[in-house]
Coordinates of C-alpha atoms and ligand atoms in Angstrom, one line a residue:
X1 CA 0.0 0.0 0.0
X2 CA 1.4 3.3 -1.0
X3 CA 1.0 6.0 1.2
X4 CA -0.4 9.7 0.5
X5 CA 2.4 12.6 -0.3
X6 CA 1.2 15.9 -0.2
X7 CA 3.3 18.4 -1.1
X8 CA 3.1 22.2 -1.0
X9 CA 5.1 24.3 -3.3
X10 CA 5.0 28.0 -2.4
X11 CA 7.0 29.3 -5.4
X12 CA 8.0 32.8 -4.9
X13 CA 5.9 33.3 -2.0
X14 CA 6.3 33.8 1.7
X15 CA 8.7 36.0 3.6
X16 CA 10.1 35.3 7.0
X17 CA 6.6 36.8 8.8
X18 CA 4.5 35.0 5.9
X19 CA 6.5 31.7 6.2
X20 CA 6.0 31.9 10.3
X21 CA 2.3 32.7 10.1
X22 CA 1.9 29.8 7.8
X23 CA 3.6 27.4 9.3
X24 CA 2.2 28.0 12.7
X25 CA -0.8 27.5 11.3
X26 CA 0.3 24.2 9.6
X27 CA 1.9 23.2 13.2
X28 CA -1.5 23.4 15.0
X29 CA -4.1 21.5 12.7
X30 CA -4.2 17.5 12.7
X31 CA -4.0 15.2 10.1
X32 CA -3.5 11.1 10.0
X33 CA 0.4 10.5 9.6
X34 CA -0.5 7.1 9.0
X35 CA -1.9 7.7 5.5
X36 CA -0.2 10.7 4.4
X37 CA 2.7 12.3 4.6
X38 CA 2.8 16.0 4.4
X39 CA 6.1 18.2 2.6
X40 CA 6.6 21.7 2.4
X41 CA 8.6 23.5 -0.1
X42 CA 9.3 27.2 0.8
X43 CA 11.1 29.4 -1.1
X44 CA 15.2 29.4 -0.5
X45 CA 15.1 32.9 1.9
X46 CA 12.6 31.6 3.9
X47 CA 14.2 27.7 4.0
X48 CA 16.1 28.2 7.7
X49 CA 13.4 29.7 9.2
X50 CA 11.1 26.7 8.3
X51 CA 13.9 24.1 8.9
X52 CA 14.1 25.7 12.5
X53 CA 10.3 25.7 13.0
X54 CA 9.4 22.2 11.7
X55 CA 12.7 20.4 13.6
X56 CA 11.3 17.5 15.2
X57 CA 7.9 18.2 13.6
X58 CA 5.7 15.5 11.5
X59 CA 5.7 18.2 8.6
X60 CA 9.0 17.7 6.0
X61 CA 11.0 20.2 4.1
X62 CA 11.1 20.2 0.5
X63 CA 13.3 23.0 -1.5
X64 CA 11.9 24.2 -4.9
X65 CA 14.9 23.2 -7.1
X66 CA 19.1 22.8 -6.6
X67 CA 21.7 23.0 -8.6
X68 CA 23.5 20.0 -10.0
X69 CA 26.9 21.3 -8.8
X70 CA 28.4 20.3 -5.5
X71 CA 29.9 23.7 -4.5
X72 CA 32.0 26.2 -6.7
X73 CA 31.6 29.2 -9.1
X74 CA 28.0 28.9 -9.9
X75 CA 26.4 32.4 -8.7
X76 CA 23.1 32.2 -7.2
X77 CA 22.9 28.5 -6.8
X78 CA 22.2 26.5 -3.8
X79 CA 23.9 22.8 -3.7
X80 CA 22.3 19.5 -2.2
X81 CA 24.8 20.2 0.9
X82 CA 23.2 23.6 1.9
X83 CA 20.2 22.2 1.5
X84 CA 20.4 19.5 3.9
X85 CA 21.9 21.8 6.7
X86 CA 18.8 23.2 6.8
X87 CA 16.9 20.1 7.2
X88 CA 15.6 19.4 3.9
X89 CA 14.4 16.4 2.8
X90 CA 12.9 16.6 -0.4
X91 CA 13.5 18.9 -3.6
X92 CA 11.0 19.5 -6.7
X93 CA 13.0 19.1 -10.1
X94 CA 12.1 19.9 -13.3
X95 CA 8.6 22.2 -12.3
X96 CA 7.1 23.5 -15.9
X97 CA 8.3 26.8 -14.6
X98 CA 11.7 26.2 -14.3
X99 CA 11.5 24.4 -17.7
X100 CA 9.7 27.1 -19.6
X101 CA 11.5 30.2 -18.0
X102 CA 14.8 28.6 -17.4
X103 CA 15.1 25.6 -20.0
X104 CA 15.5 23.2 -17.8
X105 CA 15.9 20.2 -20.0
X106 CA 14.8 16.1 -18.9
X107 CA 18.4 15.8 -19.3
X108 CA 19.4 18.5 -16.4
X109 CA 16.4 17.1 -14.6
X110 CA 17.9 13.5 -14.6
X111 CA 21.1 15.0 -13.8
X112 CA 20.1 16.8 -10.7
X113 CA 18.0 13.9 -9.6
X114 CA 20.7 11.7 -9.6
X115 CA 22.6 14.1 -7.6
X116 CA 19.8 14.8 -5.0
X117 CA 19.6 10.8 -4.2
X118 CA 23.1 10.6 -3.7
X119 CA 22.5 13.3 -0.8
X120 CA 20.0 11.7 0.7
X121 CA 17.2 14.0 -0.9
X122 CA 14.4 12.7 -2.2
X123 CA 13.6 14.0 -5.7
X124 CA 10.2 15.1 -6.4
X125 CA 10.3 15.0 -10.5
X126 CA 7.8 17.1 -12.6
X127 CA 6.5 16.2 -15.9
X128 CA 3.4 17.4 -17.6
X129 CA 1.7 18.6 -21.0
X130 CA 1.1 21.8 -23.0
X131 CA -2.2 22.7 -23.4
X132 CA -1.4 22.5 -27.1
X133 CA 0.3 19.0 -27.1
X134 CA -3.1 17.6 -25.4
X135 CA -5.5 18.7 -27.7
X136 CA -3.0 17.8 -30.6
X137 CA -3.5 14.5 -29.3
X138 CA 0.4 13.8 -28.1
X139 CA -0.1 13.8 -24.2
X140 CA 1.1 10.1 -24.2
X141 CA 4.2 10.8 -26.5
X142 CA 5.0 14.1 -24.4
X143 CA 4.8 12.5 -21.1
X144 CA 6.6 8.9 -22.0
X145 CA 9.0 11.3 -23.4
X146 CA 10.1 13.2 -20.1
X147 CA 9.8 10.4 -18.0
X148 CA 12.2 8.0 -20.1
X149 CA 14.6 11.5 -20.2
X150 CA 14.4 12.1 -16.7
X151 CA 14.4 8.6 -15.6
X152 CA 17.4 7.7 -17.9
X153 CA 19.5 5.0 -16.3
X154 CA 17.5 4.8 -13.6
X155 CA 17.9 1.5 -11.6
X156 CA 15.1 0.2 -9.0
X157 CA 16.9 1.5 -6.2
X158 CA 17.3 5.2 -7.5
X159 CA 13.0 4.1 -8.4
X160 CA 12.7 3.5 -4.9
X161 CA 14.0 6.8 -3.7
X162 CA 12.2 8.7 -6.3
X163 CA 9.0 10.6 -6.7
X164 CA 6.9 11.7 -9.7
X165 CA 4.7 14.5 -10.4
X166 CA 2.4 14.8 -13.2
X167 CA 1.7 18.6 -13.5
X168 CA -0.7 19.3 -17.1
X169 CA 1.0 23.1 -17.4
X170 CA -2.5 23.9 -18.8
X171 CA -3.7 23.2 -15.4
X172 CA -1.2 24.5 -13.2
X173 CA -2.5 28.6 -11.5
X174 CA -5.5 28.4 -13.9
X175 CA -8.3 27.4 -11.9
X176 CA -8.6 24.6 -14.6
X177 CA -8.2 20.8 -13.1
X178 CA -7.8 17.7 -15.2
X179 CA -11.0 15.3 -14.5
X180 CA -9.9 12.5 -11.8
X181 CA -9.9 10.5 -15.0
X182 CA -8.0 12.2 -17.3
X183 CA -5.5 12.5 -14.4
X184 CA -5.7 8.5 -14.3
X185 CA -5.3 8.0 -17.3
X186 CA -1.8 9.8 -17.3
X187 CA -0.7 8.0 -13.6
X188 CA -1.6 5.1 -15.2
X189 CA 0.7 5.5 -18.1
X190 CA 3.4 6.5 -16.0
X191 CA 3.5 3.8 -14.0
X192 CA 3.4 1.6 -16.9
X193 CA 6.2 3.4 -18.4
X194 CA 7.9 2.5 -15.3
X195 CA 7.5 -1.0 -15.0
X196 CA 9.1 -0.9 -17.9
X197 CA 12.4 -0.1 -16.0
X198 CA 11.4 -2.4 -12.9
X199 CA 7.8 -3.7 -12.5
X200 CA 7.9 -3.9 -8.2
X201 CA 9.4 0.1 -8.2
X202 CA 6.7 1.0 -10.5
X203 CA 4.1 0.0 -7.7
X204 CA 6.3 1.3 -5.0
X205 CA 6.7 4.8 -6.4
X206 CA 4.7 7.5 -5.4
X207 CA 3.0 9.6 -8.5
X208 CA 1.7 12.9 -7.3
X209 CA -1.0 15.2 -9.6
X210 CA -0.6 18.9 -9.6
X211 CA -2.6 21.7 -10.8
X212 CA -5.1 23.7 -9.3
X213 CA -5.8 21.2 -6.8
X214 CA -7.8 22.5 -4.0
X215 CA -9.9 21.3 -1.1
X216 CA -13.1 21.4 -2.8
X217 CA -11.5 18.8 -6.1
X218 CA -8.6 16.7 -3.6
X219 CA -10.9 14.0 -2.6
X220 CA -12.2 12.7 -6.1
X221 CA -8.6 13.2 -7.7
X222 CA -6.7 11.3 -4.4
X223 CA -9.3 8.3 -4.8
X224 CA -8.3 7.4 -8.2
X225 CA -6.1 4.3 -7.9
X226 CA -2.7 5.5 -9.0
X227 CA -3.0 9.1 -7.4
X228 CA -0.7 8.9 -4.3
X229 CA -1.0 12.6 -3.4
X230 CA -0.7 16.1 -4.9
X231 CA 1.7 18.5 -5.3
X232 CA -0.5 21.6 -4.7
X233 CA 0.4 25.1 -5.6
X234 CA -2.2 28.3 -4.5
X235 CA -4.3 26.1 -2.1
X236 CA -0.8 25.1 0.0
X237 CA -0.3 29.4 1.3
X238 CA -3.4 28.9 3.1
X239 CA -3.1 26.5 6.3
X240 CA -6.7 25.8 6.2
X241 CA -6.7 24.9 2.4
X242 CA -3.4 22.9 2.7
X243 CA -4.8 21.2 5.8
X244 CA -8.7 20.1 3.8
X245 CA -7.0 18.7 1.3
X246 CA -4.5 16.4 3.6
X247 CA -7.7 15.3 5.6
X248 CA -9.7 15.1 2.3
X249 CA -8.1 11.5 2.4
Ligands
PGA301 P1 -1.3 25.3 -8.5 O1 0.2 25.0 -8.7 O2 -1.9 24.4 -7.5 O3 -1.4 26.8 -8.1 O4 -2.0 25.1 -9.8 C1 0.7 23.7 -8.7 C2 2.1 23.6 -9.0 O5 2.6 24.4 -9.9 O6 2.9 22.8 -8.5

């Protein structure tokens, strides 16, 4: 039985005040760490200050991206090391916004994953169609595409220590959701694609759907049988939101 992930990525939200607010928020509500396990990815300011506040806490620390680099002259980037003395534990790679406003290729995204495992992070790794290449009919190429890319060489261990998102950009800050079946049909595929690299990892692994999920749509997209949790964007800066749709399980 897989269990529930649900992940909150803040993107460029949340100062030290708004980070505090929200996670003390986050810190008082309930939810059943049996079933699901809850991650939140802050922005990197904001990373200590929510490393501090959730030490020893049921909550985990995600960061949203890290460079592939161990240390050295790469300005502005923040390695796998820096990010675990901070206490986190999980890192989103490959988001459709770092791909469409930074290029981030399946190759880089394989790369850095690779990395991330190797430091004990555990990768949280985006794929997701164009508006465009769904209704041109390609959502299965697209997809099969990016996770064979950023899967390459993947063994069942690195599987194992792996996440997947599936993120339609069409969906992601519009308000617009994939049905719960539509999403199936895509988790479905993944996994699928998958077993194709090892058929016991592909039922281990844990494939989150993002975009636009909120508490009102959480429960009939997390009861579809190869949706193990979300990876939830506007609805995770509200405690109250982010907290409905962990006890919508
Ligand atoms: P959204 O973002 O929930 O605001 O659509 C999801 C994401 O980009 O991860």
């Amino acid at each position: 039985m897989r269990k529930y992930l649900i992940a909150g990525n803040w993107k460029m939200n949340g100062t030290i005040e708004e980070t505090k607010a929200l996670i003390d928020g986050l810190l008082t509500g309930s939810y059943d760490t049996d079933k699901a396990e809850m991650v939140i990815c802050p922005p990197y300011t904001a990373l200590t200050t929510a490393g501090k506040m959730l030490n020893n806490s049921k909550i985990a620390l995600g960061s949203q991206d890290m460079s592939v680099h161990k240390n050295g002259a790469y300005t502005a980037e923040i390695s796998s090391e820096m990010l675990l003395t901070v206490g986190v534990s999980f890192v989103i790679l490959g988001h459709s916004e770092r791909r469409q406003y930074h290029a981030e290729s399946d190759q880089q995204v394989n790369a850095k994953a690779k990395v991330a495992i190797d430091a004990d992070l555990t990768p949280i790794i985006c794929v997701g169609e164009t508006l465009e290449e769904r209704e041109s009919g390609n959502t299965e190429a697209v997809i099969g595409k990016q996770i064979d890319g950023t899967l390459f060489e993947f063994s069942a261990e690195l599987l194992n220590k792996s996440v997947i998102a599936y993120e339609p950009v069409w969906a992601i800050g519009t308000g617009k959701t994939a049905t719960p079946e539509m999403a199936q049909d895509v988790h479905q595929f993944i996994r699928n694609r998958i077993a194709g690299i090892d058929k016991e990892a592909a039922e281990k692994i844990q494939i989150l759907y993002g975009g636009s999920v909120k508490p009102d749509n959480a429960k009939s997209l997390l009861s579809q049988p190869d949706i193990d949790g979300a990876l939830v964007g506007g609805a995770a800066l509200k405690a109250d939101d982010f907290l409905k749709i962990i006890n919508s399980l």
